Amino acid sequence: MTSTPPMPVELLQPAHAAAYKRLRDLMLSRHPEAFTSDAQTEHHRTVDSYAERLQAGDGGFTLGVLQAGELLGALTCEISSRAKERHLGHLVAMMVAPGHQGRGLGGQLLAATVARARETGELLQLTLTVTKGNGPAVALYERAGFRTCGCLPRALRLADGRLFDKLQMVLPLDTD
């Protein structure tokens, strides 16, 4: 991994929705096995639907790295509206643009997301799923302290029939 100097990680706002959609459409089409959402369906979503996601009125948030108006990476922390699950944050949609992968940007996004989740004082743990066999992603999450707590076999089925398992990972926030 070639590390680049740290870049500012910022809270994405509805005004970033078009850049977010561009990056998401690109990543879904290039890496269908890495995302639960499929490229064809998501391509038809409007920019406004992403603006709603970036509004994050439920306590969730999306962090990103922007350079000259281009979104280089993003990571979302979703928080359930259910009272019994409000202590859980679920990380979704980790994306780093081609040409910027392997330079530490994902680690910066992950560290900033974990830090922000801890700052809420409400969240006790973070969860995420990652496609089994995605060694670089699993290693990134493990370096951040996440541990595998389960595996859902055949969790994803692509249009071509390929099946992929998803690992469930967890990071307690109330212990160090």
mmCIF file of C-alpha atoms in Angstrom:
data_model
loop_
_atom_site.group_PDB
_atom_site.id
_atom_site.type_symbol
_atom_site.label_atom_id
_atom_site.label_comp_id
_atom_site.label_asym_id
_atom_site.label_seq_id
_atom_site.Cartn_x
_atom_site.Cartn_y
_atom_site.Cartn_z
ATOM 1 C CA MET A 1 0.000 0.000 0.000
ATOM 2 C CA THR A 2 1.352 3.390 -0.989
ATOM 3 C CA SER A 3 0.315 5.956 1.569
ATOM 4 C CA THR A 4 -0.460 9.507 0.509
ATOM 5 C CA PRO A 5 -0.584 12.475 2.858
ATOM 6 C CA PRO A 6 -3.853 12.555 4.808
ATOM 7 C CA MET A 7 -6.676 14.318 3.020
ATOM 8 C CA PRO A 8 -9.479 16.139 4.817
ATOM 9 C CA VAL A 9 -12.454 13.918 5.590
ATOM 10 C CA GLU A 10 -15.709 15.849 5.765
ATOM 11 C CA LEU A 11 -19.359 15.321 6.493
ATOM 12 C CA LEU A 12 -21.185 15.019 3.194
ATOM 13 C CA GLN A 13 -24.266 17.172 2.702
ATOM 14 C CA PRO A 14 -27.177 17.030 0.232
ATOM 15 C CA ALA A 15 -25.204 19.397 -2.030
ATOM 16 C CA HIS A 16 -22.735 16.521 -2.590
ATOM 17 C CA ALA A 17 -25.442 14.172 -3.904
ATOM 18 C CA ALA A 18 -24.472 14.382 -7.597
ATOM 19 C CA ALA A 19 -20.813 13.582 -6.831
ATOM 20 C CA TYR A 20 -21.929 10.777 -4.502
ATOM 21 C CA LYS A 21 -24.168 9.254 -7.190
ATOM 22 C CA ARG A 22 -21.351 9.391 -9.776
ATOM 23 C CA LEU A 23 -18.949 7.553 -7.482
ATOM 24 C CA ARG A 24 -21.571 5.034 -6.385
ATOM 25 C CA ASP A 25 -22.680 4.226 -9.942
ATOM 26 C CA LEU A 26 -19.045 3.708 -10.943
ATOM 27 C CA MET A 27 -18.216 1.473 -7.988
ATOM 28 C CA LEU A 28 -21.375 -0.637 -8.325
ATOM 29 C CA SER A 29 -20.650 -1.295 -11.990
ATOM 30 C CA ARG A 30 -16.964 -2.126 -11.417
ATOM 31 C CA HIS A 31 -17.343 -4.233 -8.272
ATOM 32 C CA PRO A 32 -20.787 -5.913 -8.259
ATOM 33 C CA GLU A 33 -19.608 -8.567 -5.800
ATOM 34 C CA ALA A 34 -18.681 -5.955 -3.198
ATOM 35 C CA PHE A 35 -22.099 -4.340 -2.785
ATOM 36 C CA THR A 36 -25.530 -5.621 -1.849
ATOM 37 C CA SER A 37 -27.117 -3.031 -4.161
ATOM 38 C CA ASP A 38 -26.981 -3.721 -7.881
ATOM 39 C CA ALA A 39 -25.735 -1.272 -10.494
ATOM 40 C CA GLN A 40 -28.739 -1.487 -12.812
ATOM 41 C CA THR A 41 -31.279 -0.625 -10.118
ATOM 42 C CA GLU A 42 -29.168 2.080 -8.492
ATOM 43 C CA HIS A 43 -28.332 3.709 -11.817
ATOM 44 C CA HIS A 44 -32.026 4.650 -12.101
ATOM 45 C CA ARG A 45 -32.117 6.325 -8.683
ATOM 46 C CA THR A 46 -32.302 10.083 -8.779
ATOM 47 C CA VAL A 47 -29.724 12.465 -7.388
ATOM 48 C CA ASP A 48 -32.449 13.707 -5.022
ATOM 49 C CA SER A 49 -32.735 10.250 -3.447
ATOM 50 C CA TYR A 50 -29.057 10.474 -2.534
ATOM 51 C CA ALA A 51 -29.569 14.002 -1.204
ATOM 52 C CA GLU A 52 -32.066 12.483 1.241
ATOM 53 C CA ARG A 53 -29.481 9.891 2.319
ATOM 54 C CA LEU A 54 -26.891 12.609 2.868
ATOM 55 C CA GLN A 55 -29.377 14.633 4.938
ATOM 56 C CA ALA A 56 -29.097 11.886 7.577
ATOM 57 C CA GLY A 57 -31.766 13.175 9.921
ATOM 58 C CA ASP A 58 -31.806 9.908 11.906
ATOM 59 C CA GLY A 59 -28.372 10.419 13.419
ATOM 60 C CA GLY A 60 -26.622 8.531 10.640
ATOM 61 C CA PHE A 61 -23.989 10.229 8.535
ATOM 62 C CA THR A 62 -21.815 9.904 5.454
ATOM 63 C CA LEU A 63 -18.202 11.042 5.433
ATOM 64 C CA GLY A 64 -16.248 11.689 2.274
ATOM 65 C CA VAL A 65 -13.021 12.956 0.792
ATOM 66 C CA LEU A 66 -13.394 15.588 -1.917
ATOM 67 C CA GLN A 67 -10.732 17.003 -4.204
ATOM 68 C CA ALA A 68 -11.597 19.785 -6.648
ATOM 69 C CA GLY A 69 -15.293 18.850 -6.462
ATOM 70 C CA GLU A 70 -14.630 15.162 -7.174
ATOM 71 C CA LEU A 71 -15.623 12.664 -4.501
ATOM 72 C CA LEU A 72 -12.663 10.323 -4.035
ATOM 73 C CA GLY A 73 -14.183 8.184 -1.317
ATOM 74 C CA ALA A 74 -17.138 7.860 1.019
ATOM 75 C CA LEU A 75 -18.439 5.757 3.901
ATOM 76 C CA THR A 76 -21.912 5.807 5.481
ATOM 77 C CA CYS A 77 -22.906 4.999 9.063
ATOM 78 C CA GLU A 78 -26.592 4.092 9.277
ATOM 79 C CA ILE A 79 -28.438 4.097 12.594
ATOM 80 C CA SER A 80 -31.699 2.228 13.062
ATOM 81 C CA SER A 81 -34.836 4.124 13.970
ATOM 82 C CA ARG A 82 -35.885 1.211 16.215
ATOM 83 C CA ALA A 83 -35.483 2.093 19.894
ATOM 84 C CA LYS A 84 -33.867 -1.247 20.787
ATOM 85 C CA GLU A 85 -31.255 -0.865 18.016
ATOM 86 C CA ARG A 86 -30.335 2.820 18.383
ATOM 87 C CA HIS A 87 -27.056 1.780 20.030
ATOM 88 C CA LEU A 88 -25.866 0.109 16.798
ATOM 89 C CA GLY A 89 -24.247 1.788 13.831
ATOM 90 C CA HIS A 90 -24.041 -0.120 10.564
ATOM 91 C CA LEU A 91 -21.308 0.860 8.103
ATOM 92 C CA VAL A 92 -22.336 0.620 4.453
ATOM 93 C CA ALA A 93 -21.190 1.749 1.034
ATOM 94 C CA MET A 94 -17.435 1.995 1.608
ATOM 95 C CA MET A 95 -16.146 3.388 -1.685
ATOM 96 C CA VAL A 96 -12.762 4.619 -2.877
ATOM 97 C CA ALA A 97 -12.479 5.789 -6.476
ATOM 98 C CA PRO A 98 -10.246 3.893 -8.906
ATOM 99 C CA GLY A 99 -6.827 5.470 -9.005
ATOM 100 C CA HIS A 100 -7.043 6.317 -5.315
ATOM 101 C CA GLN A 101 -7.335 2.796 -3.928
ATOM 102 C CA GLY A 102 -4.435 1.311 -1.976
ATOM 103 C CA ARG A 103 -3.205 4.719 -0.804
ATOM 104 C CA GLY A 104 -4.711 4.800 2.674
ATOM 105 C CA LEU A 105 -7.860 6.741 1.815
ATOM 106 C CA GLY A 106 -10.150 3.903 2.964
ATOM 107 C CA GLY A 107 -8.300 3.773 6.271
ATOM 108 C CA GLN A 108 -8.734 7.519 6.736
ATOM 109 C CA LEU A 109 -12.461 7.269 6.034
ATOM 110 C CA LEU A 110 -12.841 4.316 8.384
ATOM 111 C CA ALA A 111 -10.885 5.969 11.208
ATOM 112 C CA ALA A 112 -12.884 9.199 10.873
ATOM 113 C CA THR A 113 -16.169 7.269 10.825
ATOM 114 C CA VAL A 114 -15.265 5.262 13.932
ATOM 115 C CA ALA A 115 -14.163 8.444 15.711
ATOM 116 C CA ARG A 116 -17.401 10.256 14.830
ATOM 117 C CA ALA A 117 -19.460 7.234 15.947
ATOM 118 C CA ARG A 118 -17.638 7.218 19.295
ATOM 119 C CA GLU A 119 -18.219 10.968 19.709
ATOM 120 C CA THR A 120 -22.000 10.493 19.579
ATOM 121 C CA GLY A 121 -21.890 8.811 22.973
ATOM 122 C CA GLU A 122 -24.988 6.888 21.867
ATOM 123 C CA LEU A 123 -23.435 4.074 19.845
ATOM 124 C CA LEU A 124 -22.066 1.011 21.604
ATOM 125 C CA GLN A 125 -20.890 -0.876 18.545
ATOM 126 C CA LEU A 126 -20.458 -0.737 14.799
ATOM 127 C CA THR A 127 -21.258 -3.545 12.400
ATOM 128 C CA LEU A 128 -20.576 -4.107 8.727
ATOM 129 C CA THR A 129 -20.653 -6.829 6.134
ATOM 130 C CA VAL A 130 -17.896 -7.549 3.649
ATOM 131 C CA THR A 131 -17.723 -10.054 0.831
ATOM 132 C CA LYS A 132 -15.758 -13.118 1.885
ATOM 133 C CA GLY A 133 -12.561 -13.340 -0.124
ATOM 134 C CA ASN A 134 -12.076 -9.550 -0.333
ATOM 135 C CA GLY A 135 -8.753 -9.766 1.495
ATOM 136 C CA PRO A 136 -7.765 -6.080 1.314
ATOM 137 C CA ALA A 137 -11.125 -4.936 2.732
ATOM 138 C CA VAL A 138 -11.131 -7.564 5.496
ATOM 139 C CA ALA A 139 -7.557 -6.584 6.443
ATOM 140 C CA LEU A 140 -8.528 -2.886 6.534
ATOM 141 C CA TYR A 141 -11.427 -3.580 8.888
ATOM 142 C CA GLU A 142 -9.330 -5.877 11.089
ATOM 143 C CA ARG A 143 -6.608 -3.207 11.403
ATOM 144 C CA ALA A 144 -9.338 -0.864 12.684
ATOM 145 C CA GLY A 145 -10.309 -3.413 15.346
ATOM 146 C CA PHE A 146 -13.284 -5.105 13.668
ATOM 147 C CA ARG A 147 -13.624 -8.846 14.224
ATOM 148 C CA THR A 148 -15.591 -11.400 12.222
ATOM 149 C CA CYS A 149 -18.583 -12.662 14.182
ATOM 150 C CA GLY A 150 -20.368 -14.652 11.499
ATOM 151 C CA CYS A 151 -20.767 -15.556 7.853
ATOM 152 C CA LEU A 152 -23.912 -15.686 5.741
ATOM 153 C CA PRO A 153 -23.290 -18.216 2.978
ATOM 154 C CA ARG A 154 -24.572 -17.379 -0.500
ATOM 155 C CA ALA A 155 -25.659 -13.918 0.646
ATOM 156 C CA LEU A 156 -25.259 -12.336 -2.793
ATOM 157 C CA ARG A 157 -26.311 -13.729 -6.143
ATOM 158 C CA LEU A 158 -25.199 -11.768 -9.177
ATOM 159 C CA ALA A 159 -27.116 -11.647 -12.451
ATOM 160 C CA ASP A 160 -24.662 -14.170 -13.937
ATOM 161 C CA GLY A 161 -25.484 -16.653 -11.158
ATOM 162 C CA ARG A 162 -22.265 -16.314 -9.140
ATOM 163 C CA LEU A 163 -22.790 -16.583 -5.384
ATOM 164 C CA PHE A 164 -20.798 -14.828 -2.662
ATOM 165 C CA ASP A 165 -20.703 -15.228 1.109
ATOM 166 C CA LYS A 166 -20.802 -12.147 3.345
ATOM 167 C CA LEU A 167 -18.805 -11.868 6.555
ATOM 168 C CA GLN A 168 -20.428 -10.017 9.444
ATOM 169 C CA MET A 169 -17.947 -7.909 11.400
ATOM 170 C CA VAL A 170 -18.315 -5.969 14.633
ATOM 171 C CA LEU A 171 -16.390 -3.296 16.546
ATOM 172 C CA PRO A 172 -17.384 -2.559 20.166
ATOM 173 C CA LEU A 173 -17.121 1.200 20.843
ATOM 174 C CA ASP A 174 -17.530 1.119 24.611
ATOM 175 C CA THR A 175 -14.219 -0.693 25.233
ATOM 176 C CA ASP A 176 -10.671 0.040 24.177
#
